Amino acid sequence: MNSLIPTEGTPLLIGGKLVPGGAGVFATVNPATEEILGHAANATPEDMDAAVAAARAAFDESDWSRDHAFRARCLRQLREAMRAHVEQLREITIAEVGAPVLLTSGPQLEGPISDLEFAAQLAETYSWETDLGTAVQMGITSRRVVRREAVGVVGAITPWNFPHQINLAKLGPALAAGNTVVLKPAPDTPWCAAALGSLILEHTDIPAGVVNIVTSDDHGVGARLVEHPDVDMVSFTGSTRTGRAVMTGAATTLKRTFLELGGKSAAVVLDDADIAAAASYTAFTVAVHAGQGCALTTRLLVPRESYAAAVEAAAKSMAGLRAGDPNKPGTICGPLISAAQRERVERYLDIARADGGRIVTGGTRSEKHTRGFFVEPTVIADLSNTSTVAQEEIFGPVLVVIAHDGDADAIRQANDSPYGLSGSVWGSDPDRVDRVVNGIRTGTLSVNGGLWYHADAPFGGYKQSGIGREMGVAGFEEYLETKLVATPA
Ligand code: NAD
């Protein structure tokens, strides 16, 4: 199908070699057609041990962590290799992830490729040492220097919804900082990661063992990476539930844990906003990639007196965005990733109905598609913020519209969630908007439609949405240790 994907299936990348998986292969499926695309190497926990050993040796026995200019060059080689193969990568991304082609020119593919430049520049320009000057303690004068160094071996575990974005948002800064990496992608999207491995091997000078890619359909292989005593840090993106297991698994060796987890973000519309425009835009964003985005604003909080108008605007917007073929240029809402994910979304729709929710539009599988995991973009009305579908992450194209009674109540409801990943505020008085922004406990906020996604912008969660920040300088510093060196002056 594609020059990056061998017909017999994609291999593992361990210690600079492409190797088969100890557990044979597993299938990767096109979520838009339910066809088996092909196969990927299925790693065992022993394969994971070999990958960790390779990463450990590359970190301990080479100059990789000290040669900043070389790492910048390698990251740029990777960016250029991905650019040169972008059409093959696009084909894989649409087929394996079900990602609408429109999104591959942004955060699904081309955005994160360009963002590698930000990581390369950090490797070149970061201040690795800070001189604190001299200080006297118990009669001894010492000069103190703070050095920033790579953490060591990083275990990167990623989900399937934006595989290139998340793989590269970990790999870029982790490598720029001088670490070596074992990447364990989600079982649903092994080819996106394997293609990256093949490009690293064929088109970059990244030394053997610096990047290892271990695909598997066994979550236990990820657990092995988390628990491994030779791994210094785990960088995890996925569900809050798995995040808890990762934190527990990492606790036995007390390794650094960086977590990007789930969300149930609120779009807060104030009574002086263009309420129909805000509702319509929010509904549109929740349909993007079938709602499989952690930062989507899936709760729409609107003034009670404008509730009916907001529901109508949201439903009209979503009704115009039917689930469709991700290969078509105009498609916004493609399929869900798997039958299991579709069942999960349908289960939540049943719960909404049983709780007295009104399905204003959508609420069913797509009638147009007899195959593929399509669910129509859905608006649910008449439920409160305490309902199950307003509290739990659905990870499908489902918007819940909730009434609020003024700014203070809107802030209270926005914060009445175990999550704090993202959100938006809509209003025309900047001071009022700012008070609401100050009141919401969340890692990222958009005001009146502002876009926050960029290489230099830190992204991450409050509360149970995670620990730490990805991207930006903050995302790079997650992968650094701090060493203080004191010398008699
Ligand atoms: P998931 O938690 O099921 O799996 C994520 C990864 O963890 C996969 O690679 C999986 O194999 C691995 N894994 C599973 N159990 C493990 C264990 N015990 N130990 C180690 N690894 C384990 O998540 P998913 O279904 O792939 O992705 C969807 C979730 O990801 C959603 O909750 C979404 O909000 C979240 N997400 C968060 C962000 C963010 O930046 N905050 C971004 C994208 C997705």
Short mmCIF file of C-alpha atoms and ligand atoms in Angstrom, two decimals:
data_model
loop_
_atom_site.label_atom_id
_atom_site.label_comp_id
_atom_site.label_asym_id
_atom_site.label_seq_id
_atom_site.Cartn_x
_atom_site.Cartn_y
_atom_site.Cartn_z
CA MET A 1 0.00 0.00 0.00
CA ASN A 2 2.68 2.44 1.03
CA SER A 3 6.48 2.55 0.85
CA LEU A 4 6.70 3.04 4.64
CA ILE A 5 4.67 -0.09 5.39
CA PRO A 6 6.19 -3.50 4.49
CA THR A 7 3.60 -5.94 3.16
CA GLU A 8 4.43 -8.50 5.85
CA GLY A 9 3.67 -5.89 8.54
CA THR A 10 5.63 -3.22 10.34
CA PRO A 11 8.53 -4.32 12.61
CA LEU A 12 9.71 -3.05 15.99
CA LEU A 13 12.66 -0.64 16.14
CA ILE A 14 15.05 -1.78 18.86
CA GLY A 15 18.71 -0.77 19.17
CA GLY A 16 18.82 0.61 15.62
CA LYS A 17 17.46 -2.59 14.05
CA LEU A 18 14.06 -3.48 12.64
CA VAL A 19 13.02 -6.69 14.39
CA PRO A 20 9.92 -8.90 14.55
CA GLY A 21 7.73 -9.03 17.64
CA GLY A 22 8.02 -11.98 20.00
CA ALA A 23 4.24 -12.41 19.99
CA GLY A 24 3.92 -12.41 16.18
CA VAL A 25 1.74 -9.72 14.64
CA PHE A 26 -1.58 -8.01 15.25
CA ALA A 27 -3.99 -6.39 12.83
CA THR A 28 -4.57 -2.71 12.31
CA VAL A 29 -8.04 -1.78 11.11
CA ASN A 30 -9.44 1.04 8.98
CA PRO A 31 -12.17 2.54 11.21
CA ALA A 32 -14.02 4.01 8.21
CA THR A 33 -14.40 0.66 6.44
CA GLU A 34 -13.72 -1.99 9.15
CA GLU A 35 -11.21 -3.58 6.74
CA ILE A 36 -7.95 -4.98 8.06
CA LEU A 37 -5.29 -2.72 6.61
CA GLY A 38 -2.44 -5.06 7.49
CA HIS A 39 -0.31 -6.02 10.46
CA ALA A 40 2.18 -4.73 12.98
CA ALA A 41 4.78 -6.51 15.08
CA ASN A 42 3.34 -7.63 18.41
CA ALA A 43 5.90 -7.15 21.16
CA THR A 44 6.22 -9.21 24.33
CA PRO A 45 7.36 -7.84 27.70
CA GLU A 46 10.80 -9.34 26.85
CA ASP A 47 10.91 -7.22 23.66
CA MET A 48 10.18 -4.23 25.87
CA ASP A 49 13.09 -5.19 28.12
CA ALA A 50 15.36 -5.30 25.05
CA ALA A 51 14.15 -1.84 23.96
CA VAL A 52 14.80 -0.41 27.43
CA ALA A 53 18.28 -1.99 27.48
CA ALA A 54 19.05 -0.39 24.09
CA ALA A 55 17.83 3.02 25.26
CA ARG A 56 19.80 2.69 28.51
CA ALA A 57 23.04 1.80 26.68
CA ALA A 58 22.56 4.64 24.18
CA PHE A 59 22.10 7.09 27.03
CA ASP A 60 24.89 5.82 29.28
CA GLU A 61 27.51 5.01 26.66
CA SER A 62 27.27 7.78 24.05
CA ASP A 63 27.67 11.55 23.77
CA TRP A 64 24.05 11.97 22.69
CA SER A 65 23.00 13.82 25.85
CA ARG A 66 25.97 16.23 25.66
CA ASP A 67 26.09 17.06 21.94
CA HIS A 68 23.36 19.69 21.64
CA ALA A 69 24.17 20.73 18.05
CA PHE A 70 24.11 17.11 16.84
CA ARG A 71 20.68 16.56 18.38
CA ALA A 72 19.33 19.71 16.70
CA ARG A 73 20.67 18.42 13.37
CA CYS A 74 19.05 15.01 13.89
CA LEU A 75 15.68 16.59 14.73
CA ARG A 76 15.83 18.65 11.55
CA GLN A 77 16.70 15.53 9.54
CA LEU A 78 13.60 13.87 10.99
CA ARG A 79 11.45 16.90 10.12
CA GLU A 80 12.77 16.86 6.54
CA ALA A 81 12.27 13.09 6.20
CA MET A 82 8.68 13.42 7.40
CA ARG A 83 8.09 16.33 5.01
CA ALA A 84 9.51 14.33 2.11
CA HIS A 85 7.18 11.42 2.96
CA VAL A 86 4.19 13.48 4.00
CA GLU A 87 1.84 11.99 1.39
CA GLN A 88 2.58 8.42 2.55
CA LEU A 89 2.13 9.53 6.16
CA ARG A 90 -1.14 11.24 5.25
CA GLU A 91 -2.42 8.06 3.62
CA ILE A 92 -1.55 6.03 6.73
CA THR A 93 -3.12 8.61 9.05
CA ILE A 94 -6.42 8.75 7.20
CA ALA A 95 -6.61 4.96 6.82
CA GLU A 96 -5.49 3.96 10.31
CA VAL A 97 -6.79 6.82 12.49
CA GLY A 98 -9.88 7.68 10.42
CA ALA A 99 -8.65 11.27 10.60
CA PRO A 100 -10.38 13.65 8.16
CA VAL A 101 -7.91 14.69 5.44
CA LEU A 102 -8.58 18.34 6.31
CA LEU A 103 -7.00 17.85 9.75
CA THR A 104 -3.83 16.31 8.33
CA SER A 105 -2.74 19.76 7.14
CA GLY A 106 -2.91 20.85 10.79
CA PRO A 107 -2.55 19.09 14.14
CA GLN A 108 -3.01 15.56 12.78
CA LEU A 109 0.20 15.63 10.74
CA GLU A 110 1.78 18.70 9.18
CA GLY A 111 1.56 20.86 12.33
CA PRO A 112 3.59 18.48 14.53
CA ILE A 113 6.15 17.91 11.74
CA SER A 114 6.81 21.66 11.62
CA ASP A 115 6.91 21.79 15.43
CA LEU A 116 10.09 19.67 15.37
CA GLU A 117 11.87 22.91 14.44
CA PHE A 118 10.90 24.39 17.83
CA ALA A 119 12.48 21.39 19.56
CA ALA A 120 15.63 21.66 17.40
CA GLN A 121 15.97 25.35 18.28
CA LEU A 122 15.64 24.61 21.99
CA ALA A 123 18.48 22.05 21.74
CA GLU A 124 20.64 24.79 20.20
CA THR A 125 19.69 27.82 22.24
CA TYR A 126 18.63 26.63 25.69
CA SER A 127 20.71 27.94 28.64
CA TRP A 128 22.04 24.67 30.03
CA GLU A 129 23.92 26.40 32.85
CA THR A 130 23.04 29.22 35.23
CA ASP A 131 25.75 30.78 37.39
CA LEU A 132 24.29 31.61 40.81
CA GLY A 133 27.49 33.41 41.82
CA THR A 134 29.23 32.94 45.16
CA ALA A 135 27.73 32.48 48.61
CA VAL A 136 29.17 31.97 52.08
CA GLN A 137 27.96 29.14 54.27
CA MET A 138 29.68 28.25 57.56
CA GLY A 139 32.69 30.32 56.55
CA ILE A 140 33.18 28.63 53.17
CA THR A 141 32.72 30.68 50.03
CA SER A 142 31.47 28.63 47.08
CA ARG A 143 30.59 29.33 43.49
CA ARG A 144 27.31 27.61 42.57
CA VAL A 145 26.31 26.61 39.07
CA VAL A 146 22.95 25.09 38.17
CA ARG A 147 23.20 22.65 35.30
CA ARG A 148 20.21 21.28 33.39
CA GLU A 149 20.69 17.73 32.13
CA ALA A 150 18.61 15.08 30.41
CA VAL A 151 16.57 12.87 32.72
CA GLY A 152 17.83 9.68 31.03
CA VAL A 153 15.65 6.95 29.50
CA VAL A 154 12.11 8.17 28.79
CA GLY A 155 9.22 5.75 28.33
CA ALA A 156 6.65 7.48 26.09
CA ILE A 157 3.16 5.95 25.99
CA THR A 158 0.63 7.44 23.61
CA PRO A 159 -3.05 7.16 22.56
CA TRP A 160 -4.61 6.82 19.12
CA ASN A 161 -6.57 10.02 18.59
CA PHE A 162 -3.76 12.32 17.35
CA PRO A 163 -0.89 9.82 17.08
CA HIS A 164 1.65 11.96 15.18
CA GLN A 165 0.96 15.03 17.28
CA ILE A 166 1.33 13.18 20.56
CA ASN A 167 4.25 10.95 19.48
CA LEU A 168 6.19 14.00 18.26
CA ALA A 169 5.18 16.26 21.17
CA LYS A 170 7.00 13.72 23.36
CA LEU A 171 9.82 12.62 21.05
CA GLY A 172 10.80 16.16 19.94
CA PRO A 173 11.44 17.73 23.37
CA ALA A 174 12.67 14.49 24.96
CA LEU A 175 15.34 14.11 22.27
CA ALA A 176 16.12 17.85 22.19
CA ALA A 177 16.79 17.65 25.93
CA GLY A 178 19.23 14.76 25.40
CA ASN A 179 17.18 11.77 26.53
CA THR A 180 16.80 8.42 24.84
CA VAL A 181 13.28 7.14 24.28
CA VAL A 182 11.18 3.99 24.13
CA LEU A 183 7.90 4.84 22.39
CA LYS A 184 4.91 2.56 23.02
CA PRO A 185 2.03 3.70 20.78
CA ALA A 186 -1.63 2.71 21.16
CA PRO A 187 -2.66 -0.71 19.79
CA ASP A 188 -5.11 1.02 17.41
CA THR A 189 -2.46 3.08 15.59
CA PRO A 190 0.79 1.08 15.37
CA TRP A 191 1.55 2.10 11.78
CA CYS A 192 1.77 5.83 12.51
CA ALA A 193 4.56 5.08 15.01
CA ALA A 194 6.22 2.38 12.92
CA ALA A 195 6.42 4.74 9.92
CA LEU A 196 8.20 7.22 12.17
CA GLY A 197 10.65 4.47 13.17
CA SER A 198 11.40 3.58 9.58
CA LEU A 199 12.08 7.26 8.72
CA ILE A 200 14.37 7.64 11.74
CA LEU A 201 16.35 4.58 10.71
CA GLU A 202 16.59 5.35 7.00
CA HIS A 203 16.88 9.13 6.90
CA THR A 204 18.48 10.43 10.10
CA ASP A 205 21.76 10.11 11.99
CA ILE A 206 19.91 9.46 15.26
CA PRO A 207 22.20 6.81 16.81
CA ALA A 208 21.08 3.22 17.40
CA GLY A 209 19.09 2.86 20.61
CA VAL A 210 18.25 6.57 20.98
CA VAL A 211 14.72 5.95 19.70
CA ASN A 212 13.06 2.55 20.09
CA ILE A 213 9.52 1.85 18.95
CA VAL A 214 7.60 -1.03 20.45
CA THR A 215 4.13 -1.81 19.08
CA SER A 216 1.87 -4.28 20.86
CA ASP A 217 -1.79 -5.09 21.38
CA ASP A 218 -1.03 -5.99 25.00
CA HIS A 219 -1.35 -3.09 27.47
CA GLY A 220 0.90 -5.15 29.76
CA VAL A 221 3.83 -4.28 27.49
CA GLY A 222 3.19 -0.62 28.34
CA ALA A 223 2.96 -1.53 32.02
CA ARG A 224 6.38 -3.24 31.76
CA LEU A 225 7.85 0.05 30.45
CA VAL A 226 6.29 1.96 33.34
CA GLU A 227 7.63 -0.40 35.98
CA HIS A 228 11.06 -0.99 34.47
CA PRO A 229 13.87 -0.02 36.88
CA ASP A 230 16.11 1.21 34.02
CA VAL A 231 13.55 3.78 32.86
CA ASP A 232 13.96 7.22 34.47
CA MET A 233 10.74 8.89 33.40
CA VAL A 234 7.35 8.03 31.97
CA SER A 235 5.65 10.49 29.67
CA PHE A 236 2.07 9.33 29.28
CA THR A 237 -0.93 10.58 27.32
CA GLY A 238 -4.20 8.71 27.60
CA SER A 239 -7.23 8.29 29.81
CA THR A 240 -7.34 9.37 33.43
CA ARG A 241 -8.04 5.78 34.42
CA THR A 242 -4.87 4.49 32.75
CA GLY A 243 -3.01 7.53 34.09
CA ARG A 244 -3.78 6.32 37.62
CA ALA A 245 -2.39 2.86 36.77
CA VAL A 246 0.73 4.49 35.28
CA MET A 247 1.28 6.58 38.41
CA THR A 248 0.85 3.51 40.61
CA GLY A 249 3.20 1.43 38.42
CA ALA A 250 5.84 4.17 38.41
CA ALA A 251 5.67 4.51 42.19
CA THR A 252 7.63 1.31 42.87
CA THR A 253 10.75 2.88 41.35
CA LEU A 254 9.67 6.49 42.14
CA LYS A 255 10.27 7.58 38.56
CA ARG A 256 9.26 10.94 37.25
CA THR A 257 5.76 10.80 35.81
CA PHE A 258 4.35 13.24 33.30
CA LEU A 259 0.64 12.78 32.60
CA GLU A 260 -1.65 14.23 29.92
CA LEU A 261 -5.10 12.84 30.65
CA GLY A 262 -8.78 13.22 29.92
CA GLY A 263 -11.03 16.24 29.83
CA LYS A 264 -14.64 17.41 29.99
CA SER A 265 -14.11 21.05 29.24
CA ALA A 266 -16.73 23.79 29.41
CA ALA A 267 -17.54 26.51 26.90
CA VAL A 268 -18.91 29.33 29.07
CA VAL A 269 -21.16 31.75 27.20
CA LEU A 270 -21.95 35.02 29.01
CA ASP A 271 -25.20 36.88 28.43
CA ASP A 272 -23.48 39.70 26.49
CA ALA A 273 -21.98 37.27 23.94
CA ASP A 274 -23.30 36.45 20.48
CA ILE A 275 -24.90 33.35 21.94
CA ALA A 276 -25.94 31.69 18.67
CA ALA A 277 -22.47 32.18 17.19
CA ALA A 278 -20.76 30.77 20.30
CA ALA A 279 -23.11 27.76 20.44
CA SER A 280 -22.75 27.08 16.76
CA TYR A 281 -18.93 27.28 16.86
CA THR A 282 -18.70 25.09 19.96
CA ALA A 283 -20.92 22.43 18.36
CA PHE A 284 -18.75 22.50 15.25
CA THR A 285 -15.56 21.90 17.28
CA VAL A 286 -17.08 18.95 19.13
CA ALA A 287 -17.85 17.25 15.79
CA VAL A 288 -14.22 17.61 14.62
CA HIS A 289 -12.54 14.17 14.35
CA ALA A 290 -15.76 12.68 15.78
CA GLY A 291 -15.14 14.35 19.14
CA GLN A 292 -11.99 12.33 19.77
CA GLY A 293 -10.04 15.19 21.25
CA CYS A 294 -9.13 15.55 24.92
CA ALA A 295 -9.40 19.35 24.91
CA LEU A 296 -12.79 19.74 23.20
CA THR A 297 -15.42 21.82 24.99
CA THR A 298 -18.09 19.14 25.31
CA ARG A 299 -20.15 21.03 27.90
CA LEU A 300 -21.84 24.19 26.61
CA LEU A 301 -22.90 26.45 29.51
CA VAL A 302 -25.37 29.11 28.33
CA PRO A 303 -27.55 31.73 30.07
CA ARG A 304 -30.86 30.16 31.14
CA GLU A 305 -32.92 32.82 29.35
CA SER A 306 -31.19 32.01 26.04
CA TYR A 307 -31.16 28.23 26.51
CA ALA A 308 -33.65 27.36 23.74
CA ALA A 309 -31.90 29.59 21.20
CA ALA A 310 -28.49 28.13 22.09
CA VAL A 311 -29.73 24.55 21.78
CA GLU A 312 -31.24 25.36 18.42
CA ALA A 313 -28.04 26.99 17.13
CA ALA A 314 -25.88 24.11 18.35
CA ALA A 315 -28.21 21.51 16.81
CA LYS A 316 -28.37 23.39 13.50
CA SER A 317 -24.58 23.54 13.37
CA MET A 318 -24.16 19.84 14.14
CA ALA A 319 -26.97 18.73 11.81
CA GLY A 320 -24.99 20.30 8.97
CA LEU A 321 -21.95 18.15 9.77
CA ARG A 322 -22.93 14.56 9.10
CA ALA A 323 -20.37 11.87 9.82
CA GLY A 324 -18.53 11.12 6.60
CA ASP A 325 -15.69 9.58 4.66
CA PRO A 326 -12.41 10.94 6.07
CA ASN A 327 -10.89 10.96 2.57
CA LYS A 328 -13.38 13.59 1.37
CA PRO A 329 -11.94 17.13 1.55
CA GLY A 330 -15.01 18.61 3.29
CA THR A 331 -15.35 15.98 6.04
CA ILE A 332 -15.05 17.26 9.60
CA CYS A 333 -16.51 14.30 11.50
CA GLY A 334 -14.98 10.96 10.48
CA PRO A 335 -15.45 7.60 12.22
CA LEU A 336 -14.72 6.66 15.81
CA ILE A 337 -11.56 4.61 16.15
CA SER A 338 -13.11 1.21 16.91
CA ALA A 339 -16.26 -0.79 17.55
CA ALA A 340 -15.44 -0.63 21.28
CA GLN A 341 -15.30 3.16 21.19
CA ARG A 342 -18.58 3.31 19.27
CA GLU A 343 -20.21 1.07 21.89
CA ARG A 344 -18.89 3.34 24.62
CA VAL A 345 -20.44 6.41 22.94
CA GLU A 346 -23.74 4.57 22.38
CA ARG A 347 -23.76 3.50 26.04
CA TYR A 348 -23.49 7.15 27.08
CA LEU A 349 -26.31 8.11 24.69
CA ASP A 350 -28.50 5.47 26.36
CA ILE A 351 -27.59 6.86 29.78
CA ALA A 352 -28.51 10.37 28.61
CA ARG A 353 -31.92 9.14 27.41
CA ALA A 354 -32.53 7.19 30.62
CA ASP A 355 -31.65 10.30 32.67
CA GLY A 356 -34.29 12.33 30.81
CA GLY A 357 -31.99 14.00 28.30
CA ARG A 358 -33.40 15.19 24.99
CA ILE A 359 -31.43 14.19 21.89
CA VAL A 360 -31.91 17.25 19.71
CA THR A 361 -29.89 16.02 16.75
CA GLY A 362 -27.86 12.86 16.06
CA GLY A 363 -27.88 10.20 18.76
CA THR A 364 -27.54 7.30 16.33
CA ARG A 365 -25.10 5.49 14.10
CA SER A 366 -24.80 6.99 10.68
CA GLU A 367 -27.50 5.62 8.34
CA LYS A 368 -25.38 6.50 5.34
CA HIS A 369 -22.58 4.11 6.29
CA THR A 370 -23.29 0.41 6.58
CA ARG A 371 -19.65 -0.17 7.52
CA GLY A 372 -17.31 1.89 9.64
CA PHE A 373 -17.64 3.13 13.22
CA PHE A 374 -19.66 6.26 12.48
CA VAL A 375 -21.89 8.03 15.00
CA GLU A 376 -23.75 11.18 14.01
CA PRO A 377 -22.80 14.47 15.75
CA THR A 378 -25.17 14.75 18.70
CA VAL A 379 -26.61 17.52 20.85
CA ILE A 380 -28.13 16.59 24.22
CA ALA A 381 -30.36 19.08 26.05
CA ASP A 382 -32.33 19.27 29.31
CA LEU A 383 -29.74 17.66 31.59
CA SER A 384 -27.88 19.31 34.44
CA ASN A 385 -24.13 19.54 34.95
CA THR A 386 -24.33 16.78 37.57
CA SER A 387 -25.65 14.22 35.02
CA THR A 388 -23.37 11.36 33.97
CA VAL A 389 -22.93 12.63 30.41
CA ALA A 390 -21.89 16.06 31.73
CA GLN A 391 -19.42 14.62 34.22
CA GLU A 392 -17.74 11.78 32.31
CA GLU A 393 -15.56 11.93 29.22
CA ILE A 394 -17.43 10.37 26.27
CA PHE A 395 -14.77 10.83 23.57
CA GLY A 396 -17.32 11.03 20.78
CA PRO A 397 -19.12 13.81 18.86
CA VAL A 398 -21.49 14.59 21.73
CA LEU A 399 -22.25 18.05 23.12
CA VAL A 400 -24.29 18.58 26.30
CA VAL A 401 -26.01 21.97 26.58
CA ILE A 402 -26.48 23.15 30.17
CA ALA A 403 -28.18 26.29 31.57
CA HIS A 404 -26.42 28.69 33.94
CA ASP A 405 -27.73 31.56 36.09
CA GLY A 406 -25.08 34.22 35.65
CA ASP A 407 -21.30 34.48 35.70
CA ALA A 408 -20.69 33.11 39.20
CA ASP A 409 -22.93 30.12 38.56
CA ALA A 410 -21.23 29.51 35.19
CA ILE A 411 -17.80 29.49 36.88
CA ARG A 412 -19.10 27.13 39.59
CA GLN A 413 -20.50 24.70 37.01
CA ALA A 414 -17.41 24.88 34.79
CA ASN A 415 -15.34 23.91 37.83
CA ASP A 416 -17.78 21.21 38.95
CA SER A 417 -15.81 18.51 37.13
CA PRO A 418 -13.01 16.13 38.06
CA TYR A 419 -11.16 17.46 34.99
CA GLY A 420 -9.46 20.78 34.17
CA LEU A 421 -7.88 20.48 30.75
CA SER A 422 -9.32 23.20 28.57
CA GLY A 423 -12.31 25.49 28.03
CA SER A 424 -13.56 28.64 26.42
CA VAL A 425 -15.21 31.90 27.48
CA TRP A 426 -17.46 33.96 25.23
CA GLY A 427 -18.47 37.54 26.05
CA SER A 428 -18.10 41.13 24.89
CA ASP A 429 -16.93 42.88 28.09
CA PRO A 430 -13.17 42.16 28.46
CA ASP A 431 -13.16 42.75 32.25
CA ARG A 432 -16.05 40.38 32.80
CA VAL A 433 -14.47 37.80 30.52
CA ASP A 434 -11.22 38.13 32.43
CA ARG A 435 -12.95 37.55 35.78
CA VAL A 436 -14.45 34.35 34.39
CA VAL A 437 -11.07 33.28 32.95
CA ASN A 438 -9.54 33.83 36.41
CA GLY A 439 -12.25 31.75 38.04
CA ILE A 440 -11.98 28.63 35.87
CA ARG A 441 -9.47 26.04 37.06
CA THR A 442 -8.17 24.65 33.81
CA GLY A 443 -4.86 24.48 31.91
CA THR A 444 -5.91 26.11 28.63
CA LEU A 445 -8.60 28.65 27.79
CA SER A 446 -9.79 30.14 24.53
CA VAL A 447 -11.51 33.54 24.61
CA ASN A 448 -14.04 34.33 21.88
CA GLY A 449 -12.65 31.65 19.58
CA GLY A 450 -8.89 32.25 20.06
CA LEU A 451 -6.74 29.25 19.05
CA TRP A 452 -4.16 28.07 21.58
CA TYR A 453 -2.50 25.15 19.78
CA HIS A 454 1.09 26.05 18.87
CA ALA A 455 4.61 24.65 19.34
CA ASP A 456 5.56 27.35 21.86
CA ALA A 457 2.32 27.17 23.88
CA PRO A 458 2.33 24.92 26.98
CA PHE A 459 -0.63 22.55 27.11
CA GLY A 460 -1.82 20.40 29.99
CA GLY A 461 -4.28 19.91 32.77
CA TYR A 462 -5.33 20.92 36.26
CA LYS A 463 -6.94 18.39 38.60
CA GLN A 464 -7.44 14.89 37.13
CA SER A 465 -6.52 16.06 33.62
CA GLY A 466 -2.85 15.54 34.32
CA ILE A 467 0.45 16.56 35.82
CA GLY A 468 2.91 18.70 33.85
CA ARG A 469 2.82 20.52 30.53
CA GLU A 470 3.46 19.38 26.96
CA MET A 471 4.90 21.70 24.27
CA GLY A 472 6.48 25.11 24.78
CA VAL A 473 9.57 25.64 26.93
CA ALA A 474 7.66 24.14 29.87
CA GLY A 475 7.14 20.95 27.84
CA PHE A 476 10.87 20.76 27.09
CA GLU A 477 11.86 21.31 30.74
CA GLU A 478 9.71 18.33 31.79
CA TYR A 479 12.50 16.23 30.26
CA LEU A 480 15.34 17.88 32.23
CA GLU A 481 16.96 17.20 35.59
CA THR A 482 18.57 19.94 37.69
CA LYS A 483 22.11 19.49 39.02
CA LEU A 484 23.69 22.01 41.38
CA VAL A 485 27.51 22.06 41.39
CA ALA A 486 29.29 24.00 44.18
CA THR A 487 33.07 24.72 44.01
CA PRO A 488 35.19 26.62 46.60
CA ALA A 489 35.71 30.15 45.28
P1 NAD B 1 -5.79 4.67 27.10
O1 NAD B 1 -5.55 5.26 28.43
O2 NAD B 1 -6.70 3.52 26.99
O3 NAD B 1 -4.41 4.19 26.43
C1 NAD B 1 -3.34 5.09 26.25
C2 NAD B 1 -2.06 4.27 26.10
O4 NAD B 1 -1.78 3.62 27.35
C3 NAD B 1 -2.08 3.16 25.06
O5 NAD B 1 -0.83 3.14 24.40
C4 NAD B 1 -2.27 1.91 25.90
O6 NAD B 1 -1.78 0.73 25.29
C5 NAD B 1 -1.48 2.25 27.13
N1 NAD B 1 -1.84 1.51 28.35
C6 NAD B 1 -3.04 0.99 28.70
N2 NAD B 1 -2.97 0.44 29.93
C7 NAD B 1 -1.72 0.63 30.38
C8 NAD B 1 -1.04 0.33 31.60
N3 NAD B 1 -1.65 -0.28 32.61
N4 NAD B 1 0.25 0.70 31.73
C9 NAD B 1 0.88 1.35 30.73
N5 NAD B 1 0.29 1.67 29.55
C10 NAD B 1 -1.00 1.33 29.38
O7 NAD B 1 -6.28 5.90 26.20
P2 NAD B 1 -6.80 5.86 24.70
O8 NAD B 1 -8.15 5.24 24.70
O9 NAD B 1 -5.73 5.32 23.81
O10 NAD B 1 -6.93 7.44 24.39
C11 NAD B 1 -8.02 8.20 24.76
C12 NAD B 1 -7.77 8.95 26.04
O11 NAD B 1 -6.59 9.76 25.90
C13 NAD B 1 -8.86 9.94 26.39
O12 NAD B 1 -9.16 9.85 27.76
C14 NAD B 1 -8.25 11.31 26.07
O13 NAD B 1 -8.81 12.38 26.80
C15 NAD B 1 -6.84 11.07 26.41
N6 NAD B 1 -5.98 12.06 25.73
C16 NAD B 1 -5.41 13.06 26.46
C17 NAD B 1 -4.64 14.02 25.83
C18 NAD B 1 -3.99 15.13 26.61
O14 NAD B 1 -3.07 15.75 26.07
N7 NAD B 1 -4.40 15.44 27.82
C19 NAD B 1 -4.44 13.95 24.45
C20 NAD B 1 -5.04 12.93 23.74
C21 NAD B 1 -5.80 11.97 24.39
#
